[in-house]
Short mmCIF file of C-alpha atoms and ligand atoms in Angstrom, two decimals:
data_model
loop_
_atom_site.label_atom_id
_atom_site.label_comp_id
_atom_site.label_asym_id
_atom_site.label_seq_id
_atom_site.Cartn_x
_atom_site.Cartn_y
_atom_site.Cartn_z
CA UNK A 1 181.66 179.51 143.18
CA UNK A 2 183.82 182.49 143.93
CA UNK A 3 182.87 185.11 141.60
CA UNK A 4 179.64 186.99 142.32
CA UNK A 5 177.76 189.41 140.13
CA UNK A 6 175.27 191.67 141.99
CA UNK A 7 172.55 193.26 139.68
CA UNK A 8 170.90 196.21 141.46
CA UNK A 9 173.01 198.32 143.86
CA UNK A 10 170.15 199.99 146.02
CA UNK A 11 169.85 198.92 149.63
CA UNK A 12 169.84 195.27 149.33
CA UNK A 13 172.52 195.07 146.51
CA UNK A 14 174.96 197.10 148.63
CA UNK A 15 174.31 194.97 151.71
CA UNK A 16 174.91 191.76 149.63
CA UNK A 17 178.15 193.36 148.50
CA UNK A 18 179.35 193.52 152.13
CA UNK A 19 178.20 189.78 152.82
CA UNK A 20 180.13 188.41 149.83
CA UNK A 21 183.11 190.74 150.08
CA UNK A 22 183.81 190.25 153.62
CA UNK A 23 183.71 186.49 152.99
CA UNK A 24 186.52 186.74 150.49
CA UNK A 25 184.44 186.58 147.20
CA UNK A 26 185.13 188.74 144.25
CA UNK A 27 182.14 190.95 143.73
CA UNK A 28 181.04 192.97 140.67
CA UNK A 29 178.05 195.35 141.48
CA UNK A 30 175.96 196.76 138.77
CA UNK A 31 173.26 199.30 138.67
CA UNK A 32 171.24 200.72 135.89
CA UNK A 33 171.78 204.12 137.44
CA UNK A 34 175.55 205.16 137.73
CA UNK A 35 174.58 207.46 140.42
CA UNK A 36 173.52 204.86 142.63
CA UNK A 37 176.90 203.18 142.33
CA UNK A 38 178.52 206.40 143.41
CA UNK A 39 176.34 206.30 146.68
CA UNK A 40 176.93 202.59 147.02
CA UNK A 41 180.59 203.03 147.28
CA UNK A 42 180.16 205.53 150.20
CA UNK A 43 177.52 203.53 151.96
CA UNK A 44 179.56 200.23 151.76
CA UNK A 45 182.64 201.93 153.17
CA UNK A 46 180.76 203.38 156.05
CA UNK A 47 178.96 200.05 156.97
CA UNK A 48 182.35 198.15 156.76
CA UNK A 49 183.86 200.69 159.12
CA UNK A 50 180.78 200.35 161.47
CA UNK A 51 181.42 196.36 161.39
CA UNK A 52 185.09 196.86 161.91
CA UNK A 53 184.62 198.98 164.98
CA UNK A 54 182.43 196.17 166.62
CA UNK A 55 184.94 193.64 165.88
CA UNK A 56 182.82 191.88 163.18
CA UNK A 57 185.15 192.05 160.30
CA UNK A 58 188.23 189.95 161.36
CA UNK A 59 188.30 187.94 158.26
CA UNK A 60 187.08 190.67 155.94
CA UNK A 61 189.47 193.56 156.42
CA UNK A 62 190.06 193.97 152.63
CA UNK A 63 186.36 193.50 151.80
CA UNK A 64 186.20 197.05 150.37
CA UNK A 65 188.79 196.10 147.82
CA UNK A 66 186.98 192.92 146.64
CA UNK A 67 183.84 194.89 145.75
CA UNK A 68 184.29 196.26 142.25
CA UNK A 69 181.73 198.46 140.38
CA UNK A 70 180.66 197.41 136.70
CA UNK A 71 179.75 199.91 134.11
CA UNK A 72 177.59 197.42 132.15
CA UNK A 73 175.64 194.34 132.76
CA UNK A 74 178.01 192.35 130.65
CA UNK A 75 180.78 193.43 132.70
CA UNK A 76 179.19 192.43 135.86
CA UNK A 77 178.27 188.96 134.59
CA UNK A 78 181.66 188.03 132.86
CA UNK A 79 182.82 184.78 134.66
CA UNK A 80 180.32 185.27 137.48
CA UNK A 81 179.46 181.78 139.02
CA UNK A 82 176.60 183.28 141.01
CA UNK A 83 174.18 186.12 140.28
CA UNK A 84 172.10 187.85 142.85
CA UNK A 85 169.43 190.15 141.56
CA UNK A 86 168.21 193.07 143.75
CA UNK A 87 166.20 195.37 141.53
CA UNK A 88 162.73 196.86 142.20
CA UNK A 89 159.98 194.56 143.38
CA UNK A 90 158.02 194.58 140.07
CA UNK A 91 157.37 191.39 138.26
CA UNK A 92 157.95 193.08 134.91
CA UNK A 93 161.21 194.34 135.85
CA UNK A 94 162.29 190.78 137.06
CA UNK A 95 160.89 189.18 134.00
CA UNK A 96 162.95 191.50 131.56
CA UNK A 97 166.16 191.25 133.59
CA UNK A 98 166.11 187.48 134.04
CA UNK A 99 165.75 187.18 130.33
CA UNK A 100 169.01 188.99 129.92
CA UNK A 101 170.66 187.20 132.73
CA UNK A 102 169.74 183.96 131.26
CA UNK A 103 171.07 184.92 127.89
CA UNK A 104 174.35 186.66 129.04
CA UNK A 105 175.51 184.82 132.34
CA UNK A 106 177.84 181.70 131.92
CA UNK A 107 175.60 178.66 131.28
CA UNK A 108 176.21 177.07 134.62
CA UNK A 109 175.92 180.20 136.76
CA UNK A 110 173.06 180.22 139.28
CA UNK A 111 170.51 183.13 138.92
CA UNK A 112 168.98 184.13 142.27
CA UNK A 113 166.55 186.79 143.02
CA UNK A 114 166.35 188.74 146.21
CA UNK A 115 162.57 189.19 145.90
CA UNK A 116 160.58 189.74 148.87
CA UNK A 117 157.55 188.04 147.64
CA UNK A 118 157.33 187.38 143.97
CA UNK A 119 157.64 183.60 143.26
CA UNK A 120 160.45 182.73 140.86
CA UNK A 121 157.96 180.77 138.73
CA UNK A 122 156.25 184.23 137.79
CA UNK A 123 159.29 185.61 136.11
CA UNK A 124 161.46 182.55 134.88
CA UNK A 125 158.81 180.18 133.31
CA UNK A 126 159.81 180.83 129.57
CA UNK A 127 163.56 180.96 130.07
CA UNK A 128 165.78 178.28 128.43
CA UNK A 129 167.86 178.08 131.55
CA UNK A 130 164.73 178.26 134.01
CA UNK A 131 166.15 175.26 135.99
CA UNK A 132 169.16 177.61 137.24
CA UNK A 133 166.72 180.25 138.66
CA UNK A 134 165.43 180.52 142.13
CA UNK A 135 164.77 183.00 144.95
CA UNK A 136 167.20 183.64 147.69
CA UNK A 137 165.51 186.20 149.87
CA UNK A 138 167.52 188.13 152.50
CA UNK A 139 166.36 190.06 155.57
CA UNK A 140 167.53 193.66 155.75
CA UNK A 141 170.31 194.27 156.39
CA UNK A 142 171.78 190.94 155.50
CA UNK A 143 175.30 191.51 156.79
CA UNK A 144 173.86 191.38 160.24
CA UNK A 145 170.61 189.62 159.75
CA UNK A 146 171.75 186.21 158.28
CA UNK A 147 168.51 184.34 157.41
CA UNK A 148 168.05 183.73 153.78
CA UNK A 149 164.93 182.00 152.45
CA UNK A 150 165.70 179.76 149.52
CA UNK A 151 162.56 179.09 147.44
CA UNK A 152 162.93 177.17 144.06
CA UNK A 153 160.42 177.27 141.40
CA UNK A 154 158.73 174.03 140.38
CA UNK A 155 161.54 173.57 137.56
CA UNK A 156 164.54 174.68 139.62
CA UNK A 157 167.13 171.90 139.57
CA UNK A 158 167.78 170.39 143.11
CA UNK A 159 171.49 170.69 142.65
CA UNK A 160 171.09 174.59 142.19
CA UNK A 161 169.19 174.59 145.40
CA UNK A 162 171.95 172.68 147.14
CA UNK A 163 174.78 174.90 145.75
CA UNK A 164 172.96 178.05 146.76
CA UNK A 165 172.26 176.72 150.15
CA UNK A 166 175.98 175.62 150.49
CA UNK A 167 177.10 179.20 149.29
CA UNK A 168 174.91 180.87 151.81
CA UNK A 169 176.40 178.85 154.64
CA UNK A 170 179.97 179.50 153.35
CA UNK A 171 179.40 183.25 153.55
CA UNK A 172 178.17 183.03 157.00
CA UNK A 173 174.47 183.37 156.35
CA UNK A 174 171.64 181.24 157.88
CA UNK A 175 169.78 179.60 154.91
CA UNK A 176 166.39 177.73 155.06
CA UNK A 177 164.78 175.88 152.17
CA UNK A 178 161.16 176.11 151.13
CA UNK A 179 159.77 172.90 149.67
CA UNK A 180 157.34 174.70 147.51
CA UNK A 181 156.57 178.28 146.42
CA UNK A 182 154.41 180.22 148.98
CA UNK A 183 153.29 183.80 149.05
CA UNK A 184 155.49 185.87 151.34
CA UNK A 185 157.92 182.97 152.02
CA UNK A 186 158.31 182.18 155.75
CA UNK A 187 159.51 185.30 157.41
CA UNK A 188 156.98 187.74 155.74
CA UNK A 189 154.05 185.44 156.25
CA UNK A 190 154.92 185.44 160.00
CA UNK A 191 155.74 189.17 159.95
CA UNK A 192 152.45 189.86 158.06
CA UNK A 193 150.32 187.93 160.66
CA UNK A 194 151.96 190.06 163.50
CA UNK A 195 151.67 193.33 161.67
CA UNK A 196 147.89 192.58 160.79
CA UNK A 197 147.17 191.75 164.44
CA UNK A 198 148.73 195.06 165.52
CA UNK A 199 146.98 197.16 162.96
CA UNK A 200 143.65 195.71 164.00
CA UNK A 201 144.24 196.64 167.69
CA UNK A 202 145.23 200.24 166.66
CA UNK A 203 142.33 200.52 164.37
CA UNK A 204 139.88 199.49 167.04
CA UNK A 205 141.46 201.94 169.55
CA UNK A 206 142.55 199.09 171.95
CA UNK A 207 146.07 200.56 171.92
CA UNK A 208 148.44 203.07 170.20
CA UNK A 209 151.14 202.13 167.91
CA UNK A 210 153.72 202.79 170.69
CA UNK A 211 152.02 200.20 172.93
CA UNK A 212 152.44 197.63 170.38
CA UNK A 213 156.13 198.54 169.94
CA UNK A 214 156.65 198.22 173.75
CA UNK A 215 154.79 194.84 173.86
CA UNK A 216 157.44 193.43 171.40
CA UNK A 217 160.55 195.69 172.39
CA UNK A 218 160.17 194.90 176.18
CA UNK A 219 158.00 191.67 175.91
CA UNK A 220 157.87 188.82 173.41
CA UNK A 221 160.50 190.35 170.95
CA UNK A 222 163.37 189.86 173.62
CA UNK A 223 163.63 186.16 173.33
CA UNK A 224 162.96 186.13 169.60
CA UNK A 225 166.61 187.31 168.96
CA UNK A 226 167.92 183.75 170.17
CA UNK A 227 165.07 181.42 169.84
CA UNK A 228 162.10 180.85 167.55
CA UNK A 229 158.33 180.61 168.47
CA UNK A 230 158.38 176.97 168.73
CA UNK A 231 161.22 176.78 171.15
CA UNK A 232 159.64 179.69 172.93
CA UNK A 233 156.32 177.72 173.64
CA UNK A 234 158.32 174.51 174.20
CA UNK A 235 159.75 176.29 177.39
CA UNK A 236 156.48 177.96 178.43
CA UNK A 237 154.63 174.87 179.89
CA UNK A 238 156.22 172.36 182.31
CA UNK A 239 155.53 169.54 179.83
CA UNK A 240 156.82 171.31 176.66
CA UNK A 241 155.12 172.15 173.22
CA UNK A 242 152.37 169.67 173.54
CA UNK A 243 151.35 170.61 177.17
CA UNK A 244 151.53 174.24 175.95
CA UNK A 245 149.18 173.55 173.03
CA UNK A 246 146.71 171.74 175.12
CA UNK A 247 146.77 174.40 177.76
CA UNK A 248 146.54 177.54 175.63
CA UNK A 249 145.45 176.39 172.22
CA UNK A 250 141.70 177.23 172.90
CA UNK A 251 142.62 180.89 173.63
CA UNK A 252 144.49 181.03 170.26
CA UNK A 253 141.59 179.29 168.49
CA UNK A 254 139.31 181.83 169.64
CA UNK A 255 141.40 184.71 168.46
CA UNK A 256 141.58 182.99 165.09
CA UNK A 257 137.83 182.92 164.96
CA UNK A 258 137.67 186.69 165.82
CA UNK A 259 140.28 187.43 163.03
CA UNK A 260 138.19 185.55 160.28
CA UNK A 261 137.35 188.61 158.23
CA UNK A 262 140.45 189.89 156.26
CA UNK A 263 141.83 193.36 157.44
CA UNK A 264 141.66 195.92 154.63
CA UNK A 265 145.50 197.00 154.52
CA UNK A 266 144.62 199.84 152.11
CA UNK A 267 142.23 201.48 154.64
CA UNK A 268 143.54 205.24 154.37
CA UNK A 269 142.05 206.37 157.57
CA UNK A 270 143.98 203.45 159.16
CA UNK A 271 147.29 204.42 157.50
CA UNK A 272 146.84 208.12 158.47
CA UNK A 273 146.25 206.98 162.10
CA UNK A 274 149.44 204.78 162.33
CA UNK A 275 151.48 207.50 160.38
CA UNK A 276 150.37 210.10 162.74
CA UNK A 277 151.33 208.04 165.71
CA UNK A 278 154.70 207.15 164.42
CA UNK A 279 155.51 210.68 163.12
CA UNK A 280 154.76 211.95 166.67
CA UNK A 281 157.57 209.76 167.72
CA UNK A 282 159.89 209.97 164.72
CA UNK A 283 159.85 212.98 162.43
CA UNK A 284 160.07 212.01 158.77
CA UNK A 285 163.56 213.75 158.10
CA UNK A 286 165.16 211.57 160.75
CA UNK A 287 164.03 208.13 159.32
CA UNK A 288 167.38 207.76 157.57
CA UNK A 289 169.46 208.70 160.65
CA UNK A 290 167.34 206.09 162.75
CA UNK A 291 167.94 203.37 160.06
CA UNK A 292 171.70 203.80 160.50
CA UNK A 293 171.06 203.66 164.30
CA UNK A 294 169.18 200.48 163.88
CA UNK A 295 171.96 198.73 161.85
CA UNK A 296 174.57 199.69 164.56
CA UNK A 297 172.27 198.19 167.13
CA UNK A 298 171.84 195.00 165.07
CA UNK A 299 175.76 194.79 164.67
CA UNK A 300 175.99 195.08 168.59
CA UNK A 301 173.51 192.44 168.89
CA UNK A 302 175.35 190.20 166.31
CA UNK A 303 178.71 190.95 168.30
CA UNK A 304 176.84 189.88 171.56
CA UNK A 305 175.31 186.67 169.97
CA UNK A 306 178.68 185.66 168.49
CA UNK A 307 180.28 185.95 172.02
CA UNK A 308 177.44 184.10 173.66
CA UNK A 309 177.23 181.41 170.82
CA UNK A 310 175.26 178.54 171.78
CA UNK A 311 176.89 177.68 175.23
CA UNK A 312 174.09 174.93 176.16
CA UNK A 313 174.97 172.12 174.05
CA UNK A 314 172.89 168.97 173.62
N1 NAD B 401 164.50 196.68 151.37
C1 NAD B 401 164.19 195.62 152.06
O1 NAD B 401 164.02 195.55 153.18
C2 NAD B 401 164.31 194.17 151.29
C3 NAD B 401 164.39 193.03 152.10
C4 NAD B 401 164.64 191.85 151.40
C5 NAD B 401 164.46 191.81 150.04
N2 NAD B 401 164.16 193.06 149.28
C6 NAD B 401 164.25 192.85 147.77
O2 NAD B 401 165.16 193.26 147.24
C7 NAD B 401 164.98 193.96 145.91
C8 NAD B 401 165.67 195.25 145.99
O3 NAD B 401 165.13 196.03 147.02
P1 NAD B 401 165.80 197.40 147.49
O4 NAD B 401 165.27 197.72 148.74
O5 NAD B 401 167.30 197.33 147.38
O6 NAD B 401 165.33 198.53 146.38
P2 NAD B 401 166.12 199.88 145.92
O7 NAD B 401 165.09 200.68 145.23
O8 NAD B 401 166.89 200.33 146.96
O9 NAD B 401 167.26 199.37 144.76
C9 NAD B 401 166.95 198.83 143.44
C10 NAD B 401 167.90 199.23 142.61
O10 NAD B 401 167.69 198.66 141.43
C11 NAD B 401 168.31 199.41 140.28
N3 NAD B 401 167.67 199.03 139.03
C12 NAD B 401 166.43 199.19 138.41
N4 NAD B 401 166.35 198.33 137.29
C13 NAD B 401 167.50 197.98 137.08
C14 NAD B 401 168.07 197.13 135.99
N5 NAD B 401 167.29 196.83 135.02
N6 NAD B 401 169.40 196.68 136.14
C15 NAD B 401 170.11 196.99 137.14
N7 NAD B 401 169.80 197.80 138.17
C16 NAD B 401 168.49 198.14 138.21
C17 NAD B 401 167.72 200.88 140.63
O11 NAD B 401 168.49 201.95 140.04
C18 NAD B 401 167.91 200.76 142.15
O12 NAD B 401 169.12 201.21 142.63
C19 NAD B 401 163.48 193.98 145.80
O13 NAD B 401 163.06 192.80 145.06
C20 NAD B 401 163.03 193.79 147.24
O14 NAD B 401 161.73 193.27 147.38
C21 NAD B 401 164.24 194.19 149.93
#
């Protein structure tokens, strides 16, 4: 698979263009709005410059030339082996688009969606080629955050899952496979648990939003950039994970009981409270600027992680 069609050229479509382009793949990017493609061209060039300045682009110096912009969906799909859809997170948009993708893409092309949480079964069921459809969910921005969650529908062909997994490895991503569809996939389920716990504490006045961010930024988040929660607890008791769970399991169990009533995520008073606390620290007009700053920090972290690549061995 070396020809990639990207459908939807917003934030995620642009980031995928960088991932595939720098790995040597021919990319055709299409967006329903031509103005988006103009902006995409500028953004992709700027992010590639940032990556190059941090030494993260040795093999992808001509990535910019490999990303082409298609005027029509048909032009993007022509001879594509792999299609990555990144259009708005609405099931009716995905359903209509996947019908077109299934009709016009080459018969053996894989059709993958970037959806953050809509299972592939809810927009591919009626398609003749539904066995070639699946979710390949990235984390923003995928050119420095390599996790890709591959989640098949019940009818996805296992060879399609294998080929998508192999493609993601080939372009330098870190794919994981889900064995069945589950809301929010893996990463957003864990992120949801954390954000939910944080919102409850702010709602109840235990701490402010900034205290939560300090607890992660200067506390438990530091190790999460190079190890997961299971390895973390495996190292936090002398006898490893079983010892940890026996020592601290009751504490977590008590917290779970406390959280038994679902949080109301649409509580406007709570939304206003966290919005007020965040805007006091970062004014709305500077959100975009801060996102660029975040991407550069992530690039520096990726460069550091590459230099310090697993030197432990086992
Ligand atoms: N933003 C994130 O952090 C993030 C992370 C992972 C996955 N995702 C998922 O990626 C997808 C895209 O998200 P985004 O943040 O890039 O959104 P976005 O709004 O930045 O981009 C969506 C683009 O799709 C285009 N579009 C709409 N209908 C189209 C069509 N029929 N054909 C072609 N283009 C069309 C729009 O013009 C727009 O440019 C969503 O499913 C989202 O859940 C987003």
